[in-house]
Structure formats: C-alpha cells, structure tokens
C-alpha cells in the first residue's frame, strides 16, 4: 500500500494512516475487497454502450491502479501534459475508478452549468462530510435543501457583520502572534491554522461557542478535521480505525457543546447579531425552523469549510510576499497609507487595500486550496463532441484552469497586477478563474474569506517583515487533500514603528 500511495493525493495520506497497526490487516482486506468491487463495477459501467464518441482514454499498462502514480507525482503537470496531447476532455483510470477531466473554460462549462441530478456532488463528497458535519445538512440532504441552507448562510454573512468581525480578527491575531517575539523562523501554516480556528469561531459561531473554545475543544476540531482524509474517502466509515473513532467521538462531543450553547441562547431570550441568531431565526420554504442538530451541523460545516481553505491561502500568500520582497514592501506602504500609524484595521480600510486584494487573488490563482472539484455522472453527458458515460467521476481542476499557458500570459509568474486588467495578462474566459468554483455549488464564503485573510495579512504585515529561509519556497505537499505548503517555515523580523 505504501508504494501505491507515495506522492498520490488520494492515496498518499491513506498510506500513512493505514499504519494504525491493530486494524491495518482488516482495513487492507476491506480496501482490497471494496476497491475490487468498485473496479469490477466501473468496468461494467465502462462497458455499457453509450451513444456518441467517448472522450479519449489515457492508456495505462498497470491494471486497476492505472495512472495513480503518474498523476500523484504532479497532478497539474499530468493534466497540462494530457491537455496538450488529448485536448480539453479526457479520461483515465485510477484505483479502479474512471476520472474524466474537463480542462479550460469551454469544457468546464458543462460542470458548472449542470444540474445536480446529472452531475451529482453528494455521492462523491457525502462519505467524507456526513460523519464530520452529521445528518441532514450539506451533502446528507437533497441538494435543493442544501441550497436553502446555503441561502441562510449568505444572509448571515453580511457587511454589517463583517464590520464587527474585523476588530475581533485583528485582536485574535495580535494576541496569538505575541508568542513569536521579535524575530525568528516558525511554521506559519500551523500558526495560521490555529489562529483561524479561533477567528472563525469568534465570527461564525457567536460568543457562547467561542467562549467554550479551549485546547480540549480545539483538539476535537483537529480530530474532526482528520475525518477529511483519503482513507475516509476510500474506506467504509464503520471500520474501527483509530482516526475514524476519534472523528466520531469528536463529532459527538462538539455537538453536545453546541446543543448547550443553542439552548442557552434560546432560553436566555437574548437576540444577538450573529450567525447563530440567523440560523435560529431561519426557516425553510415550508416554514419549518432548523432543528438544533441541523444548526450544530451547519455551524461545524461553516467552520471547517473555511478553516483549511483560508489558512492555506494565507500561508501561501505570505510565502509569495516573502519571495517577492518588492511587492511585500508596496503592501506595507499600502498599510501605512490606509491604516496610518496606529494600524487599527476596519472594513472600509480592508476594501481600500487594493494591492493586498490583488495579492490574495493571485495567490489563489497559483495555489488554490481546492485542487479538484468532483461530481458523479448520473447519465450520459455531452461535451465538446464527446459523450461521458454514467459512472465517471467528472472533474474540474482549478489550478490547471488557472495556469493554462494558452489563456494566462506569463502563467507561472506571481503578478498581482495582472488583475489591474490593463496588462492583458488576465484571462477573460468565464471559467478560467475558479478558486471558489461556480454554479450551484459555488462557495458562499468568498467575501468572508477575503475579509478574514486580508485582516490577518494586514495585521501581520504591520507587525513583521517576512523572508524565505535560505531562499526556499515550499513545494506543494502532495499527500494532503488540499494544496498545503510542505515544510512551511518562514523567517520574520519585527518592523520598527514608522517615524514619518
Ligand atoms: C480561500 C477560501 C476558500 C476557498 C478557496 C473556497 C473554495 C471553494 C470551492 C472551490 C467550492 C466549490 C466546491 C465544488 O464545487 O465542489 C466551495 C464551496 C463552498 N464553500 Fe468555500 N472556499 C473558501 C472559503 C469558504 C468559507 C470561509 C466558507 C464558509 C464561511 C465556505 C463555505 C463553502 C460552502 C458552504 C460551499 C458550498 C458547497 C456546495 O454547494 O457544494 N468556503 N468553496
């Protein structure tokens, strides 16, 4: 298993975790049986006749595993090379499943414009998310219900609330980074992950739940988060793996805490201006209020959906700024111009930090946290002259679309000013820039993510000057399910207060 797993984003982490010795044999047996069945089923599906031309299939001499190893070594490079050779739609086999990638804006339009009945999300994501968020929310309910839940979130994520969030985020950041002292080298990704759990809980959960956040509660979040693993995607949830047990235990414990907080709010009669209140007041189209269980599940989902995505985005952004010292200096100038000497960050100022905005946008172009969006084809899907058969995992890869040399000038260069739109280095095609997805599954957290990341970045740029340690820019860690930096150590020196 470990040789299969090396460097593969789906299998790499699985290979590490499967060393959980006491149950490894059982897990391996089950994996073999499960993957064998999937393989046989997918062969049967593949052999079903569909009208029309199938997408070109990248051949492999390795049965069952197929392209897993080549893909895992460098997924974006693999997809770009396949695009050059086969065009914008192609299929290949990995661990017995057939993946069909849609590369570039025109092909991706099928994915983003399609209805959930045709390209289904919950059959792909549900096995990962349901044990973490719980029943009746997100991918454990019909998509029409999830869309109503997303609407409730959107109501709660409004500008008036962002105005309140920003000072809280800045305060949490200042408090957290006191431990860093004057200068040194630290793991920035770990720091930002720990910080963002606190800021997101302050902003998205409300004071009752944030006040419960101590180290033991933070540990439950990490255990829950451990549920988003390739193991959980590949193996049945009932297997007695320690990481599955920790995830399930953490789910129960956190839910209990959330029920207490919800009850406290309900019985106090207090009406607060926060997300918990929005969810307590919301009703479905039928007029039904959310149950406590749904509210708790949605709050967990909200926190975790924004946790890794925002912490990786901020970490990569700091590495890009550390590498491009001139841009970092300009960002610091912008901080001084907008927030002055006292540096207190507010909503209007965050909006005015346009260079910082472009830096975040460009960081998301080159290092979007979500590497692949996936759906299951429920029926034959026609795209650019091909017919994708039911049973294929249909995928769009944001980093590939956002790096296509045919549509992005100087595609590998970190150039925030490309978004000034005067240089011609930005693609005009509709689905070429998709770090937050598009269509019915589009992210509802984009505005909050910008507010949160820009507030944290503003605070950090005011505090420190960042540099790469020994000039080393991190590689992408290919064993994690999202694009995190490998060995994310950054160097920093405290800035002197401005004299002018
Ligand atoms: C930099 C930060 C973020 C990035 C790059 C990001 C990226 C994405 C992407 C690519 C999708 C589409 C997934 C798909 O189509 O399969 C998505 C969906 C979603 N995101 Fe985000 N996200 C971020 C932050 C957040 C935050 C902060 C929240 C919550 C406060 C959030 C909540 C959601 C939700 C609820 C969905 C909907 C999923 C669906 O309808 O299937 N995200 N996000």
Short mmCIF file of C-alpha atoms and ligand atoms in Angstrom, two decimals:
data_model
loop_
_atom_site.label_atom_id
_atom_site.label_comp_id
_atom_site.label_asym_id
_atom_site.label_seq_id
_atom_site.Cartn_x
_atom_site.Cartn_y
_atom_site.Cartn_z
CA UNK A 1 0.00 0.00 0.00
CA UNK A 2 2.78 2.42 0.85
CA UNK A 3 4.36 2.11 -2.57
CA UNK A 4 0.99 2.70 -4.19
CA UNK A 5 0.47 5.68 -2.02
CA UNK A 6 3.69 7.57 -2.40
CA UNK A 7 3.03 11.10 -3.64
CA UNK A 8 -0.57 10.42 -4.58
CA UNK A 9 -3.04 12.94 -3.17
CA UNK A 10 -5.76 10.33 -2.86
CA UNK A 11 -3.57 7.55 -1.59
CA UNK A 12 -0.53 9.21 -0.06
CA UNK A 13 -2.21 10.22 3.18
CA UNK A 14 -4.08 6.93 3.24
CA UNK A 15 -0.81 5.06 3.09
CA UNK A 16 0.49 6.98 6.09
CA UNK A 17 -2.61 6.46 8.18
CA UNK A 18 -3.04 2.81 7.41
CA UNK A 19 -0.08 2.07 9.67
CA UNK A 20 -2.58 2.25 12.54
CA UNK A 21 -1.37 -1.24 13.34
CA UNK A 22 -4.08 -3.13 15.23
CA UNK A 23 -6.64 -2.74 12.47
CA UNK A 24 -4.39 -2.46 9.47
CA UNK A 25 -5.00 -6.00 8.29
CA UNK A 26 -8.75 -5.62 8.50
CA UNK A 27 -8.55 -2.28 6.74
CA UNK A 28 -6.35 -3.64 3.99
CA UNK A 29 -8.63 -6.60 3.44
CA UNK A 30 -11.65 -4.38 3.27
CA UNK A 31 -9.86 -1.95 0.97
CA UNK A 32 -8.93 -4.74 -1.38
CA UNK A 33 -12.48 -6.08 -1.45
CA UNK A 34 -14.04 -2.62 -1.78
CA UNK A 35 -11.70 -1.44 -4.47
CA UNK A 36 -12.04 -4.75 -6.26
CA UNK A 37 -15.82 -4.37 -6.29
CA UNK A 38 -15.54 -0.75 -7.44
CA UNK A 39 -13.14 -1.78 -10.16
CA UNK A 40 -15.44 -4.54 -11.39
CA UNK A 41 -18.46 -2.21 -11.25
CA UNK A 42 -16.65 0.54 -13.11
CA UNK A 43 -15.52 -1.94 -15.78
CA UNK A 44 -19.15 -2.99 -16.19
CA UNK A 45 -20.26 0.63 -16.41
CA UNK A 46 -17.47 1.43 -18.84
CA UNK A 47 -18.59 -1.43 -20.99
CA UNK A 48 -22.15 -0.07 -21.13
CA UNK A 49 -22.86 1.25 -24.59
CA UNK A 50 -23.42 4.98 -24.81
CA UNK A 51 -24.44 6.82 -27.94
CA UNK A 52 -21.68 9.09 -29.16
CA UNK A 53 -17.93 9.32 -29.04
CA UNK A 54 -16.23 8.58 -25.71
CA UNK A 55 -13.54 11.01 -24.50
CA UNK A 56 -10.00 9.83 -25.33
CA UNK A 57 -8.79 7.44 -22.63
CA UNK A 58 -5.17 7.74 -21.48
CA UNK A 59 -3.86 4.18 -21.66
CA UNK A 60 -2.05 2.53 -18.78
CA UNK A 61 -0.19 -0.73 -18.55
CA UNK A 62 -0.85 -1.00 -14.81
CA UNK A 63 -4.18 -2.72 -14.19
CA UNK A 64 -6.50 -1.26 -11.54
CA UNK A 65 -4.02 1.38 -10.33
CA UNK A 66 -3.90 2.92 -13.78
CA UNK A 67 -2.46 6.43 -13.78
CA UNK A 68 -2.49 6.81 -9.96
CA UNK A 69 1.28 7.01 -9.64
CA UNK A 70 1.96 9.39 -12.56
CA UNK A 71 -0.95 11.59 -11.55
CA UNK A 72 0.12 11.61 -7.90
CA UNK A 73 3.66 12.72 -8.69
CA UNK A 74 2.49 16.06 -10.07
CA UNK A 75 -1.25 16.30 -10.78
CA UNK A 76 -1.21 19.71 -12.50
CA UNK A 77 1.72 18.76 -14.73
CA UNK A 78 -0.02 15.47 -15.55
CA UNK A 79 -3.24 17.31 -16.53
CA UNK A 80 -1.45 20.00 -18.54
CA UNK A 81 0.50 17.35 -20.49
CA UNK A 82 -2.70 15.37 -21.09
CA UNK A 83 -4.43 18.56 -22.28
CA UNK A 84 -1.65 19.16 -24.81
CA UNK A 85 -1.87 15.60 -26.07
CA UNK A 86 -5.60 14.80 -25.89
CA UNK A 87 -7.38 18.17 -25.79
CA UNK A 88 -9.79 19.61 -23.20
CA UNK A 89 -11.71 16.39 -22.36
CA UNK A 90 -10.00 13.10 -21.49
CA UNK A 91 -10.42 10.14 -19.18
CA UNK A 92 -8.07 7.90 -17.25
CA UNK A 93 -8.26 5.19 -14.64
CA UNK A 94 -7.03 5.44 -11.07
CA UNK A 95 -7.63 2.83 -8.39
CA UNK A 96 -10.37 1.27 -10.46
CA UNK A 97 -12.33 4.49 -11.00
CA UNK A 98 -12.58 6.36 -14.27
CA UNK A 99 -11.91 10.07 -13.97
CA UNK A 100 -12.87 12.44 -16.78
CA UNK A 101 -11.27 15.86 -16.56
CA UNK A 102 -12.72 18.95 -18.23
CA UNK A 103 -9.87 21.38 -18.84
CA UNK A 104 -10.30 25.06 -19.70
CA UNK A 105 -13.31 27.31 -19.70
CA UNK A 106 -15.37 25.79 -22.54
CA UNK A 107 -15.17 22.21 -21.28
CA UNK A 108 -15.68 23.30 -17.64
CA UNK A 109 -18.97 24.96 -18.60
CA UNK A 110 -20.62 21.51 -18.56
CA UNK A 111 -19.55 21.03 -14.94
CA UNK A 112 -20.57 24.44 -13.65
CA UNK A 113 -23.85 24.76 -15.56
CA UNK A 114 -25.07 21.25 -14.89
CA UNK A 115 -27.89 20.27 -12.57
CA UNK A 116 -27.18 18.10 -9.55
CA UNK A 117 -29.38 15.30 -10.96
CA UNK A 118 -26.93 15.00 -13.87
CA UNK A 119 -23.59 15.64 -12.19
CA UNK A 120 -24.05 14.71 -8.57
CA UNK A 121 -21.95 16.13 -5.72
CA UNK A 122 -23.28 14.34 -2.65
CA UNK A 123 -22.43 10.85 -3.94
CA UNK A 124 -18.81 11.96 -4.23
CA UNK A 125 -18.41 14.18 -1.16
CA UNK A 126 -21.04 12.79 1.24
CA UNK A 127 -18.94 9.90 2.55
CA UNK A 128 -16.32 12.42 3.69
CA UNK A 129 -18.58 15.15 5.05
CA UNK A 130 -21.51 13.32 6.67
CA UNK A 131 -19.51 11.72 9.51
CA UNK A 132 -17.96 15.16 10.19
CA UNK A 133 -20.96 17.52 9.90
CA UNK A 134 -23.69 14.99 10.75
CA UNK A 135 -27.03 14.09 9.25
CA UNK A 136 -29.48 16.34 7.41
CA UNK A 137 -27.04 19.03 6.30
CA UNK A 138 -24.78 19.76 3.32
CA UNK A 139 -24.30 16.57 1.28
CA UNK A 140 -26.55 14.49 3.53
CA UNK A 141 -29.73 16.08 2.22
CA UNK A 142 -31.25 16.72 -1.19
CA UNK A 143 -29.34 19.46 -2.99
CA UNK A 144 -32.46 21.66 -3.03
CA UNK A 145 -32.37 21.61 0.80
CA UNK A 146 -28.63 22.33 0.89
CA UNK A 147 -29.26 25.28 -1.42
CA UNK A 148 -31.74 26.64 1.15
CA UNK A 149 -29.14 26.14 3.89
CA UNK A 150 -26.57 28.00 1.77
CA UNK A 151 -29.04 30.86 1.42
CA UNK A 152 -29.31 31.05 5.23
CA UNK A 153 -25.50 31.23 5.47
CA UNK A 154 -25.45 34.02 2.90
CA UNK A 155 -27.96 36.02 4.95
CA UNK A 156 -25.67 35.65 7.95
CA UNK A 157 -22.51 36.68 6.10
CA UNK A 158 -23.30 40.34 5.51
CA UNK A 159 -21.33 43.59 5.51
CA UNK A 160 -22.73 44.82 8.83
CA UNK A 161 -21.41 41.63 10.45
CA UNK A 162 -18.05 41.91 8.64
CA UNK A 163 -17.65 45.37 10.21
CA UNK A 164 -17.95 43.72 13.64
CA UNK A 165 -15.73 40.76 12.70
CA UNK A 166 -12.67 42.74 11.63
CA UNK A 167 -11.64 44.17 15.04
CA UNK A 168 -12.21 40.71 16.59
CA UNK A 169 -9.97 39.10 13.95
CA UNK A 170 -7.27 41.71 14.46
CA UNK A 171 -7.36 41.28 18.23
CA UNK A 172 -7.16 37.47 17.99
CA UNK A 173 -4.21 37.83 15.57
CA UNK A 174 -2.29 40.26 17.79
CA UNK A 175 -2.85 38.04 20.83
CA UNK A 176 -1.85 34.87 19.00
CA UNK A 177 1.37 36.27 17.48
CA UNK A 178 2.69 37.70 20.78
CA UNK A 179 4.35 34.29 21.23
CA UNK A 180 6.50 34.85 18.11
CA UNK A 181 8.65 37.57 19.69
CA UNK A 182 10.99 39.86 17.75
CA UNK A 183 12.42 37.63 15.04
CA UNK A 184 12.96 34.00 14.12
CA UNK A 185 11.69 31.15 11.97
CA UNK A 186 8.34 29.47 12.54
CA UNK A 187 5.83 27.12 10.97
CA UNK A 188 3.46 29.72 9.53
CA UNK A 189 0.87 27.21 8.28
CA UNK A 190 0.45 25.70 11.74
CA UNK A 191 0.18 29.15 13.32
CA UNK A 192 -2.42 30.30 10.81
CA UNK A 193 -4.42 27.08 11.18
CA UNK A 194 -4.55 27.53 14.96
CA UNK A 195 -5.37 31.21 14.66
CA UNK A 196 -8.11 30.78 12.04
CA UNK A 197 -10.00 28.26 14.15
CA UNK A 198 -10.22 30.99 16.81
CA UNK A 199 -11.12 33.85 14.44
CA UNK A 200 -13.65 31.76 12.53
CA UNK A 201 -15.29 30.59 15.75
CA UNK A 202 -15.47 34.20 17.03
CA UNK A 203 -17.03 35.42 13.80
CA UNK A 204 -19.14 32.49 12.64
CA UNK A 205 -20.32 30.85 15.85
CA UNK A 206 -21.07 33.60 18.31
CA UNK A 207 -19.82 34.39 21.79
CA UNK A 208 -21.27 31.37 23.64
CA UNK A 209 -19.46 28.86 21.42
CA UNK A 210 -16.24 30.91 21.14
CA UNK A 211 -16.11 31.14 24.95
CA UNK A 212 -16.05 27.33 25.12
CA UNK A 213 -13.01 27.19 22.84
CA UNK A 214 -10.07 25.94 24.85
CA UNK A 215 -7.36 23.46 23.99
CA UNK A 216 -9.58 20.42 24.52
CA UNK A 217 -12.25 21.82 22.19
CA UNK A 218 -9.61 22.78 19.61
CA UNK A 219 -8.44 19.15 19.76
CA UNK A 220 -11.95 17.97 18.87
CA UNK A 221 -11.78 20.18 15.76
CA UNK A 222 -8.45 18.66 14.73
CA UNK A 223 -9.86 15.16 15.28
CA UNK A 224 -12.93 16.04 13.23
CA UNK A 225 -10.73 17.54 10.59
CA UNK A 226 -8.79 14.27 10.50
CA UNK A 227 -12.03 12.89 9.02
CA UNK A 228 -11.24 14.68 5.76
CA UNK A 229 -8.71 12.10 4.69
CA UNK A 230 -8.22 9.95 1.65
CA UNK A 231 -8.78 6.97 4.00
CA UNK A 232 -12.26 8.26 4.76
CA UNK A 233 -12.91 8.69 1.05
CA UNK A 234 -11.70 5.21 0.19
CA UNK A 235 -12.84 3.08 3.14
CA UNK A 236 -16.26 2.41 4.72
CA UNK A 237 -16.95 4.65 7.71
CA UNK A 238 -17.82 1.77 10.05
CA UNK A 239 -14.27 0.39 10.06
CA UNK A 240 -12.79 0.55 13.58
CA UNK A 241 -9.81 2.70 12.58
CA UNK A 242 -8.50 4.92 15.41
CA UNK A 243 -8.78 8.06 13.26
CA UNK A 244 -12.41 7.22 12.44
CA UNK A 245 -13.12 6.61 16.14
CA UNK A 246 -11.51 9.93 17.10
CA UNK A 247 -13.54 11.71 14.42
CA UNK A 248 -16.82 10.15 15.63
CA UNK A 249 -16.04 10.86 19.28
CA UNK A 250 -15.14 14.48 18.48
CA UNK A 251 -18.36 14.85 16.47
CA UNK A 252 -20.44 13.69 19.46
CA UNK A 253 -18.58 15.89 21.97
CA UNK A 254 -18.74 19.02 19.83
CA UNK A 255 -22.41 18.52 19.03
CA UNK A 256 -23.14 18.27 22.79
CA UNK A 257 -21.36 21.58 23.37
CA UNK A 258 -23.23 23.22 20.51
CA UNK A 259 -26.61 21.95 21.82
CA UNK A 260 -25.81 23.53 25.18
CA UNK A 261 -24.91 26.85 23.55
CA UNK A 262 -28.04 26.78 21.35
CA UNK A 263 -30.26 26.03 24.35
CA UNK A 264 -28.59 28.78 26.36
CA UNK A 265 -29.37 31.30 23.60
CA UNK A 266 -32.92 30.02 23.14
CA UNK A 267 -33.77 30.17 26.87
CA UNK A 268 -31.99 33.48 27.59
CA UNK A 269 -34.25 35.28 25.13
CA UNK A 270 -31.19 37.34 24.06
CA UNK A 271 -31.21 38.35 20.40
CA UNK A 272 -27.63 38.72 19.14
CA UNK A 273 -26.42 39.95 15.77
CA UNK A 274 -24.53 36.81 14.69
CA UNK A 275 -24.68 33.65 12.59
CA UNK A 276 -26.15 31.55 15.42
CA UNK A 277 -29.04 34.01 15.60
CA UNK A 278 -29.50 33.92 11.82
CA UNK A 279 -29.78 30.14 11.92
CA UNK A 280 -32.14 30.19 14.94
CA UNK A 281 -34.41 32.63 13.10
CA UNK A 282 -34.23 30.99 9.65
CA UNK A 283 -36.97 28.81 8.19
CA UNK A 284 -37.10 26.53 5.17
CA UNK A 285 -39.57 27.37 2.38
CA UNK A 286 -42.02 25.04 4.13
CA UNK A 287 -41.96 27.32 7.19
CA UNK A 288 -40.08 24.75 9.30
CA UNK A 289 -37.32 26.04 11.61
CA UNK A 290 -33.94 24.29 11.72
CA UNK A 291 -33.54 21.65 14.43
CA UNK A 292 -30.75 22.02 17.00
CA UNK A 293 -29.00 19.13 15.27
CA UNK A 294 -29.13 20.87 11.88
CA UNK A 295 -27.88 24.15 13.39
CA UNK A 296 -24.98 22.36 15.12
CA UNK A 297 -24.09 20.50 11.89
CA UNK A 298 -24.23 23.68 9.85
CA UNK A 299 -22.01 25.55 12.32
CA UNK A 300 -19.43 22.77 12.24
CA UNK A 301 -19.60 22.75 8.42
CA UNK A 302 -19.20 26.50 8.21
CA UNK A 303 -16.11 26.49 10.39
CA UNK A 304 -14.40 23.60 8.65
CA UNK A 305 -15.27 24.80 5.11
CA UNK A 306 -13.37 27.98 5.79
CA UNK A 307 -10.62 26.63 8.03
CA UNK A 308 -8.11 24.93 5.72
CA UNK A 309 -9.04 26.96 2.70
CA UNK A 310 -8.28 30.25 4.48
CA UNK A 311 -5.21 29.02 6.38
CA UNK A 312 -3.55 27.61 3.25
CA UNK A 313 -4.42 30.73 1.24
CA UNK A 314 -2.87 33.00 3.90
CA UNK A 315 0.21 30.80 4.25
CA UNK A 316 0.89 30.69 0.50
CA UNK A 317 0.27 34.42 0.26
CA UNK A 318 2.94 35.11 2.89
CA UNK A 319 5.39 32.85 1.06
CA UNK A 320 4.73 34.69 -2.22
CA UNK A 321 5.25 38.03 -0.46
CA UNK A 322 8.39 36.75 1.25
CA UNK A 323 9.72 35.72 -2.16
CA UNK A 324 8.69 38.97 -3.89
CA UNK A 325 10.15 41.47 -1.46
CA UNK A 326 9.29 44.48 -3.65
CA UNK A 327 5.59 43.56 -3.60
CA UNK A 328 5.75 43.00 0.17
CA UNK A 329 7.24 46.50 0.61
CA UNK A 330 4.45 48.00 -1.51
CA UNK A 331 1.85 46.15 0.58
CA UNK A 332 3.42 47.59 3.75
CA UNK A 333 3.29 51.09 2.23
CA UNK A 334 -0.37 50.48 1.46
CA UNK A 335 -0.93 49.51 5.11
CA UNK A 336 0.64 52.76 6.29
CA UNK A 337 -1.36 54.82 3.80
CA UNK A 338 -4.67 53.19 4.64
CA UNK A 339 -4.44 52.48 8.38
CA UNK A 340 -1.88 55.05 9.48
CA UNK A 341 0.49 54.65 12.41
CA UNK A 342 -1.93 53.04 14.85
CA UNK A 343 -2.75 50.28 12.34
CA UNK A 344 -6.33 49.62 13.50
CA UNK A 345 -7.95 47.64 10.69
CA UNK A 346 -11.57 48.32 9.70
CA UNK A 347 -13.92 47.25 6.92
CA UNK A 348 -13.58 50.34 4.73
CA UNK A 349 -9.79 50.20 5.03
CA UNK A 350 -9.75 46.50 4.12
CA UNK A 351 -11.70 47.37 0.97
CA UNK A 352 -9.19 50.13 0.15
CA UNK A 353 -6.22 47.74 0.33
CA UNK A 354 -6.42 47.00 -3.39
CA UNK A 355 -2.88 45.71 -3.79
CA UNK A 356 -3.42 43.28 -0.92
CA UNK A 357 -6.63 42.22 -2.66
CA UNK A 358 -4.79 41.51 -5.90
CA UNK A 359 -2.09 39.61 -3.98
CA UNK A 360 -4.75 37.33 -2.50
CA UNK A 361 -6.36 36.88 -5.89
CA UNK A 362 -3.03 35.97 -7.50
CA UNK A 363 -2.11 33.62 -4.63
CA UNK A 364 -5.43 31.85 -5.17
CA UNK A 365 -4.68 31.62 -8.90
CA UNK A 366 -1.35 29.85 -8.39
CA UNK A 367 -2.18 27.96 -5.18
CA UNK A 368 -5.95 27.43 -4.91
CA UNK A 369 -6.59 25.23 -1.87
CA UNK A 370 -9.19 23.07 -3.66
CA UNK A 371 -7.20 21.12 -6.21
CA UNK A 372 -10.09 19.21 -7.81
CA UNK A 373 -13.88 19.56 -7.77
CA UNK A 374 -15.66 16.31 -8.48
CA UNK A 375 -19.09 15.04 -9.47
CA UNK A 376 -20.51 11.64 -10.39
CA UNK A 377 -22.04 11.43 -13.87
CA UNK A 378 -25.56 10.07 -13.33
CA UNK A 379 -26.41 9.83 -17.04
CA UNK A 380 -24.57 10.37 -20.35
CA UNK A 381 -23.10 13.89 -20.51
CA UNK A 382 -22.35 15.57 -23.81
CA UNK A 383 -19.41 17.97 -24.00
CA UNK A 384 -17.41 19.33 -26.95
CA UNK A 385 -18.40 16.45 -29.22
CA UNK A 386 -17.84 13.69 -26.64
CA UNK A 387 -20.24 11.68 -24.50
CA UNK A 388 -19.16 10.98 -20.92
CA UNK A 389 -20.78 7.73 -19.72
CA UNK A 390 -22.60 7.48 -16.38
CA UNK A 391 -20.35 6.35 -13.53
CA UNK A 392 -17.40 8.54 -14.47
CA UNK A 393 -16.02 10.90 -11.83
CA UNK A 394 -16.22 14.18 -13.70
CA UNK A 395 -13.64 16.71 -12.52
CA UNK A 396 -12.53 20.31 -12.92
CA UNK A 397 -9.13 21.28 -11.58
CA UNK A 398 -8.92 24.98 -10.60
CA UNK A 399 -5.09 25.15 -10.57
CA UNK A 400 -4.98 23.68 -14.08
CA UNK A 401 -7.60 26.08 -15.49
CA UNK A 402 -5.85 28.98 -13.78
CA UNK A 403 -2.45 28.12 -15.21
CA UNK A 404 -3.21 27.18 -18.82
CA UNK A 405 -0.42 28.85 -20.82
CA UNK A 406 -2.81 29.30 -23.74
CA UNK A 407 -5.03 31.64 -21.70
CA UNK A 408 -2.78 33.14 -18.99
CA UNK A 409 0.18 35.26 -20.08
CA UNK A 410 3.34 34.56 -18.06
CA UNK A 411 1.25 31.85 -16.46
CA UNK A 412 3.75 30.85 -13.76
CA UNK A 413 4.76 34.37 -12.71
CA UNK A 414 3.33 35.77 -9.47
CA UNK A 415 2.00 39.05 -10.80
CA UNK A 416 -0.84 40.56 -8.72
CA UNK A 417 -1.02 43.49 -11.14
CA UNK A 418 -2.34 41.20 -13.87
CA UNK A 419 -5.71 41.81 -12.16
CA UNK A 420 -5.44 45.55 -12.81
CA UNK A 421 -6.75 44.35 -16.14
CA UNK A 422 -4.56 46.68 -18.14
CA UNK A 423 -1.74 44.26 -18.81
CA UNK A 424 -3.76 41.70 -20.78
CA UNK A 425 -2.31 39.00 -18.52
CA UNK A 426 -5.70 38.08 -17.11
CA UNK A 427 -7.96 35.58 -18.83
CA UNK A 428 -11.38 36.83 -19.92
CA UNK A 429 -12.83 33.35 -20.23
CA UNK A 430 -15.70 32.68 -17.87
CA UNK A 431 -14.41 29.56 -16.10
CA UNK A 432 -10.67 30.24 -16.30
CA UNK A 433 -10.52 31.76 -12.81
CA UNK A 434 -12.39 29.45 -10.44
CA UNK A 435 -10.76 29.23 -6.99
CA UNK A 436 -14.25 29.43 -5.43
CA UNK A 437 -15.97 27.21 -8.01
CA UNK A 438 -19.04 28.38 -9.92
CA UNK A 439 -22.67 27.48 -10.49
CA UNK A 440 -24.99 25.86 -7.95
CA UNK A 441 -22.13 24.59 -5.75
CA UNK A 442 -20.27 27.89 -5.74
CA UNK A 443 -18.63 28.95 -2.49
CA UNK A 444 -20.71 31.21 -0.23
CA UNK A 445 -17.67 32.04 1.90
CA UNK A 446 -15.68 34.14 -0.61
CA UNK A 447 -16.46 37.56 0.89
CA UNK A 448 -15.85 36.34 4.43
CA UNK A 449 -12.62 34.64 3.32
CA UNK A 450 -11.38 37.92 1.78
CA UNK A 451 -12.30 39.86 4.93
CA UNK A 452 -10.66 37.31 7.23
CA UNK A 453 -7.49 36.71 5.21
CA UNK A 454 -6.97 40.41 4.41
CA UNK A 455 -7.42 41.39 8.07
CA UNK A 456 -4.92 38.77 9.24
CA UNK A 457 -2.46 39.70 6.46
CA UNK A 458 -2.79 43.42 7.26
CA UNK A 459 -2.05 42.76 10.92
CA UNK A 460 0.92 40.51 10.12
CA UNK A 461 2.41 42.86 7.51
CA UNK A 462 2.25 45.69 10.04
CA UNK A 463 3.97 43.52 12.65
CA UNK A 464 6.68 41.75 10.68
CA UNK A 465 8.83 41.73 7.59
CA UNK A 466 8.87 38.20 6.14
CA UNK A 467 11.63 36.38 4.28
CA UNK A 468 12.22 32.92 2.85
CA UNK A 469 14.52 30.75 4.95
CA UNK A 470 17.65 30.07 2.86
CA UNK A 471 15.68 31.26 -0.17
CA UNK A 472 13.48 28.15 -0.02
CA UNK A 473 9.94 28.49 -1.42
CA UNK A 474 7.85 25.50 -0.25
CA UNK A 475 6.77 22.70 -2.56
CA UNK A 476 3.16 21.60 -2.56
CA UNK A 477 2.51 18.80 -0.09
CA UNK A 478 1.02 16.14 -2.35
CA UNK A 479 -0.09 13.86 0.47
CA UNK A 480 -2.83 16.19 1.71
CA UNK A 481 -6.24 16.51 0.11
CA UNK A 482 -5.87 20.25 -0.33
CA UNK A 483 -2.84 22.10 -1.64
CA UNK A 484 -0.88 22.86 1.55
CA UNK A 485 2.76 24.05 1.67
CA UNK A 486 5.36 21.40 2.54
CA UNK A 487 7.72 22.26 5.42
CA UNK A 488 6.13 25.71 5.77
CA UNK A 489 8.82 27.50 7.79
CA UNK A 490 9.04 31.25 7.27
CA UNK A 491 11.55 33.81 8.57
CA UNK A 492 10.39 37.09 10.18
CA UNK A 493 11.71 40.24 11.81
CA UNK A 494 9.59 42.73 13.75
CA UNK A 495 9.13 46.04 11.95
CA UNK A 496 10.20 49.23 13.63
CA UNK A 497 7.32 51.67 14.15
CA UNK A 498 7.23 54.17 11.25
CA UNK A 499 8.91 57.51 12.01
CA UNK A 500 7.15 59.60 9.35
C1 LIG B 1 -10.00 30.98 0.49
C2 LIG B 1 -11.06 30.44 0.99
C3 LIG B 1 -11.99 29.49 0.27
C4 LIG B 1 -11.84 28.83 -0.92
C5 LIG B 1 -10.65 28.87 -1.87
C6 LIG B 1 -13.05 28.05 -1.12
C7 LIG B 1 -13.28 27.25 -2.23
C8 LIG B 1 -14.48 26.65 -2.50
C9 LIG B 1 -14.78 25.90 -3.71
C10 LIG B 1 -13.81 25.64 -4.84
C11 LIG B 1 -16.06 25.46 -3.63
C12 LIG B 1 -16.82 24.66 -4.68
C13 LIG B 1 -16.74 23.18 -4.41
C14 LIG B 1 -17.37 22.36 -5.52
O1 LIG B 1 -17.97 22.90 -6.44
O2 LIG B 1 -17.22 21.13 -5.48
C15 LIG B 1 -16.59 25.93 -2.36
C16 LIG B 1 -17.87 25.70 -1.91
C17 LIG B 1 -18.33 26.07 -0.66
N1 LIG B 1 -17.65 26.78 0.30
FE1 LIG B 1 -15.81 27.58 0.08
N2 LIG B 1 -13.89 28.25 -0.07
C18 LIG B 1 -13.29 29.13 0.81
C19 LIG B 1 -13.80 29.59 1.99
C20 LIG B 1 -15.02 29.28 2.50
C21 LIG B 1 -15.55 29.81 3.73
C22 LIG B 1 -14.84 30.82 4.62
C23 LIG B 1 -16.78 29.24 3.90
C24 LIG B 1 -17.77 29.46 5.00
C25 LIG B 1 -17.80 30.52 5.78
C26 LIG B 1 -17.02 28.36 2.77
C27 LIG B 1 -18.17 27.62 2.56
C28 LIG B 1 -18.46 26.94 1.40
C29 LIG B 1 -19.74 26.29 1.14
C30 LIG B 1 -20.93 26.21 2.11
C31 LIG B 1 -19.66 25.76 -0.16
C32 LIG B 1 -20.78 25.08 -0.93
C33 LIG B 1 -20.55 23.68 -1.37
C34 LIG B 1 -21.64 23.19 -2.31
O3 LIG B 1 -22.62 23.87 -2.58
O4 LIG B 1 -21.49 22.04 -2.75
N3 LIG B 1 -15.93 28.40 1.95
N4 LIG B 1 -15.61 26.63 -1.70
#
